[in-house]
Coordinates of C-alpha atoms in Angstrom, one line a residue:
M1 CA -55.7 60.5 -34.6
G2 CA -53.3 58.7 -37.5
S3 CA -51.0 60.9 -39.6
I4 CA -51.3 60.8 -43.1
T5 CA -48.8 59.0 -45.3
Q6 CA -49.6 58.8 -48.7
A7 CA -49.9 61.4 -51.5
W8 CA -46.3 64.2 -49.5
E9 CA -44.5 61.5 -47.7
G10 CA -40.4 62.1 -48.1
D11 CA -38.3 63.9 -45.7
K12 CA -38.2 63.6 -41.9
I13 CA -39.7 66.2 -39.5
K14 CA -39.4 66.1 -36.2
A15 CA -42.0 68.3 -34.2
I16 CA -40.3 71.5 -31.3
I17 CA -43.1 72.1 -29.2
T18 CA -42.3 74.5 -27.2
C19 CA -43.6 75.0 -23.6
A20 CA -41.0 76.4 -21.4
G21 CA -42.5 79.7 -20.6
F22 CA -43.9 81.2 -16.9
A23 CA -46.8 82.3 -18.3
T24 CA -47.1 85.2 -15.5
R25 CA -49.6 87.4 -17.3
L26 CA -51.8 84.5 -16.5
W27 CA -51.6 83.8 -12.9
P28 CA -53.0 82.8 -10.4
L29 CA -53.7 80.0 -13.0
T30 CA -50.3 79.3 -14.0
K31 CA -48.9 79.9 -10.8
E32 CA -48.7 75.5 -10.4
V33 CA -49.6 74.2 -14.4
P34 CA -48.2 75.7 -17.2
K35 CA -50.0 77.0 -20.3
P36 CA -50.2 74.2 -22.4
L37 CA -51.6 72.7 -19.4
L38 CA -54.5 74.6 -19.3
E39 CA -57.5 72.3 -20.6
V40 CA -59.9 73.1 -23.7
K41 CA -62.5 71.5 -25.2
G42 CA -61.2 68.6 -22.3
K43 CA -58.1 68.5 -23.5
P44 CA -54.9 70.8 -22.9
I45 CA -54.1 73.1 -25.3
V46 CA -50.7 71.0 -26.2
E47 CA -52.8 67.7 -26.7
H48 CA -54.7 69.6 -29.4
I49 CA -52.0 71.0 -30.6
I50 CA -50.3 67.6 -30.4
N51 CA -52.8 66.3 -32.5
K52 CA -53.1 68.5 -35.6
V53 CA -49.2 68.5 -35.9
L54 CA -49.3 64.3 -36.4
E55 CA -51.8 65.0 -39.0
L56 CA -48.9 65.9 -41.2
P57 CA -47.0 63.3 -43.5
D58 CA -43.5 62.6 -42.1
V59 CA -43.6 64.2 -38.5
D60 CA -42.1 61.0 -36.9
E61 CA -41.2 62.4 -33.4
V62 CA -42.7 65.2 -31.0
L63 CA -40.2 67.2 -28.6
V64 CA -42.0 69.0 -26.4
V65 CA -39.4 71.5 -24.3
T66 CA -40.6 72.2 -20.6
N67 CA -38.8 73.5 -17.6
E68 CA -37.4 72.7 -14.3
K69 CA -40.8 74.0 -12.9
F70 CA -42.9 72.7 -14.8
Y71 CA -41.3 69.0 -16.5
G72 CA -43.6 67.3 -13.5
P73 CA -46.8 68.2 -14.0
F74 CA -46.0 67.1 -18.0
S75 CA -44.3 63.8 -17.4
S76 CA -47.8 63.1 -15.3
W77 CA -49.7 64.5 -18.9
L78 CA -47.6 62.8 -20.1
K79 CA -47.8 59.0 -18.8
D80 CA -51.2 58.8 -19.3
A81 CA -52.0 60.6 -23.5
K82 CA -51.9 59.0 -26.5
F83 CA -50.6 59.6 -29.5
S84 CA -49.8 58.4 -33.3
A85 CA -45.8 58.7 -32.7
P86 CA -43.5 59.0 -30.1
V87 CA -43.3 61.5 -27.6
K88 CA -40.3 63.1 -25.6
L89 CA -40.8 65.3 -22.8
L90 CA -36.8 67.3 -22.2
N91 CA -36.3 69.9 -19.4
D92 CA -34.2 72.5 -20.3
G93 CA -33.4 73.6 -17.0
S94 CA -34.5 76.3 -16.3
S95 CA -36.8 77.6 -12.8
S96 CA -37.7 80.8 -13.3
N97 CA -37.7 83.9 -15.6
D98 CA -34.3 84.6 -15.0
D99 CA -33.0 82.6 -16.6
R100 CA -35.0 81.0 -19.3
L101 CA -33.3 79.9 -22.6
G102 CA -35.9 82.2 -24.3
Q103 CA -38.0 80.0 -27.7
I104 CA -35.1 80.2 -30.0
G105 CA -32.5 78.6 -26.4
D106 CA -35.4 76.5 -26.2
V107 CA -35.2 75.6 -30.1
L108 CA -31.7 75.1 -30.0
F109 CA -31.7 73.3 -26.8
G110 CA -34.4 70.7 -28.0
M111 CA -32.2 69.9 -31.4
K112 CA -29.1 68.9 -29.5
E113 CA -30.8 67.1 -26.7
G114 CA -33.4 65.0 -29.3
K115 CA -29.9 64.5 -31.7
V116 CA -32.6 66.8 -34.6
D117 CA -31.0 65.9 -38.1
D118 CA -33.3 66.8 -39.9
D119 CA -36.7 68.6 -40.8
I120 CA -38.2 70.5 -38.0
I121 CA -41.8 72.1 -37.2
V122 CA -42.0 74.8 -34.3
V123 CA -44.6 75.8 -32.7
A124 CA -44.6 77.9 -29.2
G125 CA -47.2 76.0 -26.5
D126 CA -50.4 78.4 -25.8
N127 CA -51.6 78.9 -30.0
L128 CA -55.0 76.4 -30.0
F129 CA -55.9 75.8 -33.8
N130 CA -58.8 73.4 -35.6
F131 CA -56.8 74.2 -38.8
S132 CA -55.1 71.3 -41.3
L133 CA -51.4 72.9 -41.5
M134 CA -51.3 71.0 -44.8
D135 CA -51.1 74.0 -47.0
A136 CA -48.3 75.7 -45.3
Y137 CA -47.0 72.1 -45.8
K138 CA -47.4 72.0 -49.1
K139 CA -46.2 75.4 -49.1
F140 CA -42.7 74.2 -47.0
K141 CA -42.1 71.4 -48.9
D142 CA -42.3 73.8 -52.5
T143 CA -40.0 75.8 -51.9
K144 CA -37.6 73.8 -48.8
S145 CA -36.3 76.8 -47.0
V146 CA -38.8 78.1 -43.9
V147 CA -42.3 78.9 -44.0
N148 CA -44.3 80.5 -40.9
P149 CA -48.4 80.3 -41.2
L150 CA -49.8 83.4 -41.3
Y151 CA -53.9 85.6 -40.3
D152 CA -54.1 88.8 -40.0
I153 CA -55.7 90.2 -36.7
R154 CA -57.4 92.9 -38.0
S155 CA -56.8 95.4 -35.4
L156 CA -53.3 97.4 -35.1
S157 CA -53.9 97.5 -31.4
A158 CA -53.9 94.4 -30.9
A159 CA -51.4 93.7 -33.1
K160 CA -48.6 95.0 -31.0
Q161 CA -48.5 91.9 -28.7
L162 CA -47.4 90.0 -31.6
G163 CA -45.2 89.4 -34.4
T164 CA -46.2 90.9 -37.5
V165 CA -45.2 90.3 -41.3
V166 CA -44.5 92.7 -44.0
L167 CA -45.5 90.8 -47.1
A168 CA -43.4 92.0 -50.3
D169 CA -45.3 89.8 -52.8
D170 CA -47.7 87.4 -52.1
T171 CA -46.0 84.7 -49.8
S172 CA -42.2 86.5 -49.8
F173 CA -41.2 88.4 -45.7
L174 CA -40.0 91.5 -46.6
E175 CA -39.8 92.5 -43.7
F176 CA -41.4 90.7 -39.9
F177 CA -41.1 92.2 -36.3
E178 CA -42.0 91.4 -33.2
K179 CA -43.9 93.4 -30.9
A180 CA -44.0 96.8 -32.9
E181 CA -45.8 99.4 -31.2
M182 CA -46.6 101.0 -34.6
P183 CA -46.8 98.0 -36.8
K184 CA -46.8 98.3 -40.3
S185 CA -49.7 95.7 -40.3
T186 CA -51.8 93.8 -39.4
L187 CA -50.4 90.4 -40.7
V188 CA -49.2 88.3 -37.5
S189 CA -47.5 85.2 -36.9
L190 CA -49.5 82.4 -35.6
G191 CA -46.4 80.6 -33.7
I192 CA -45.8 77.9 -36.2
Y193 CA -42.8 77.7 -37.8
F194 CA -41.3 75.5 -40.8
F195 CA -37.5 74.7 -41.4
A196 CA -35.7 72.8 -43.1
R197 CA -32.7 70.8 -42.1
E198 CA -30.1 72.9 -43.0
K199 CA -31.9 76.8 -42.2
A200 CA -32.6 74.8 -38.7
K201 CA -29.0 74.8 -38.5
L202 CA -28.9 78.6 -38.5
I203 CA -30.3 79.1 -34.5
N204 CA -26.8 78.0 -33.6
Q205 CA -24.7 80.6 -35.9
Y206 CA -27.9 83.2 -34.8
L207 CA -27.3 82.8 -30.8
D208 CA -23.3 82.5 -31.0
S209 CA -23.8 85.9 -32.8
G210 CA -24.9 87.4 -29.1
E211 CA -28.6 88.1 -30.9
N212 CA -31.8 88.0 -29.2
P213 CA -32.6 84.2 -27.5
D214 CA -36.4 85.1 -27.1
K215 CA -39.4 85.1 -29.7
M216 CA -39.0 83.0 -32.9
G217 CA -39.7 86.6 -34.7
Y218 CA -36.4 88.0 -33.7
F219 CA -34.5 85.0 -35.9
L220 CA -36.9 85.8 -38.5
T221 CA -35.9 89.2 -38.6
W222 CA -31.9 87.9 -38.5
L223 CA -33.0 85.2 -41.4
I224 CA -34.7 88.2 -44.0
G225 CA -31.6 89.5 -44.3
K226 CA -29.5 86.5 -46.1
D227 CA -32.2 84.0 -47.4
R228 CA -36.4 83.8 -48.7
V229 CA -38.7 83.7 -45.4
F230 CA -42.1 82.6 -47.1
G231 CA -45.7 83.0 -45.6
H232 CA -49.1 81.3 -46.1
T233 CA -52.6 82.4 -44.6
Y234 CA -54.7 81.6 -42.8
Y235 CA -58.1 82.7 -42.1
E236 CA -59.8 80.3 -40.1
K237 CA -60.1 81.4 -36.1
W238 CA -57.0 80.8 -34.1
F239 CA -56.4 82.0 -30.3
D240 CA -53.6 82.8 -29.0
I241 CA -53.3 82.0 -25.4
G242 CA -51.7 84.5 -24.2
W243 CA -54.2 86.6 -21.5
I244 CA -56.9 85.0 -19.3
K245 CA -59.3 87.1 -22.0
S246 CA -57.8 85.2 -24.7
L247 CA -58.1 81.4 -23.1
E248 CA -62.2 82.6 -22.3
E249 CA -63.1 83.0 -25.7
A250 CA -61.1 80.1 -26.7
R251 CA -62.8 77.6 -23.5
R252 CA -66.3 79.6 -25.4
D253 CA -64.9 79.1 -29.3
F254 CA -63.0 77.0 -30.3
E255 CA -64.2 73.8 -31.9
P256 CA -61.7 71.1 -31.7

């Protein structure tokens, strides 16, 4: 699938796909196979993600961050995969939940190991979607800040398992809560984040100050107090592959 290069070409963007989790909730399926390599409609989840990301202008490299345990399976997959831009596999060295870096830690690891000094798009490796990211990309180009695509899940119960957002206006974040016990909203993060180069550099400051290195939502919560964060709401079908049930739904309903 070729990347679009006409009207919106500009500064280069590096994509970081975070795939270093251990997915214990999906055992035994994910005991030996990493969740992003589970197949949906004939392709691994991560392959669907990369193909959608590479539809965006300016994305000239994809960094897939995995761990020591699953580096082998990812290496085998990447040998045979074909993409329209270079895809590089990085091993964060972790072997269990006890020594994992967390998603934010893995993004910083990817930036350092990949020598990234550009804008970035971060995508969680268990996200499955078939819609274009162009509208969120355009908002990112307009704001040159931070843009987090959103989805109205229409269920407070389901929202408890995800990052929820309260908007100050149509697009600007007022609050972000990671897995809130009592969500104030059913608007959830899609696990996709655009960061302007200077905003991405703040991840280092965030981690150096001893903040939580786990989900990216914690960084957004910290960032909202210092800068503007924007959302863009999507209404198409989206799958968060966190449970067996959601994987079964994706295998049944996902349309590439």
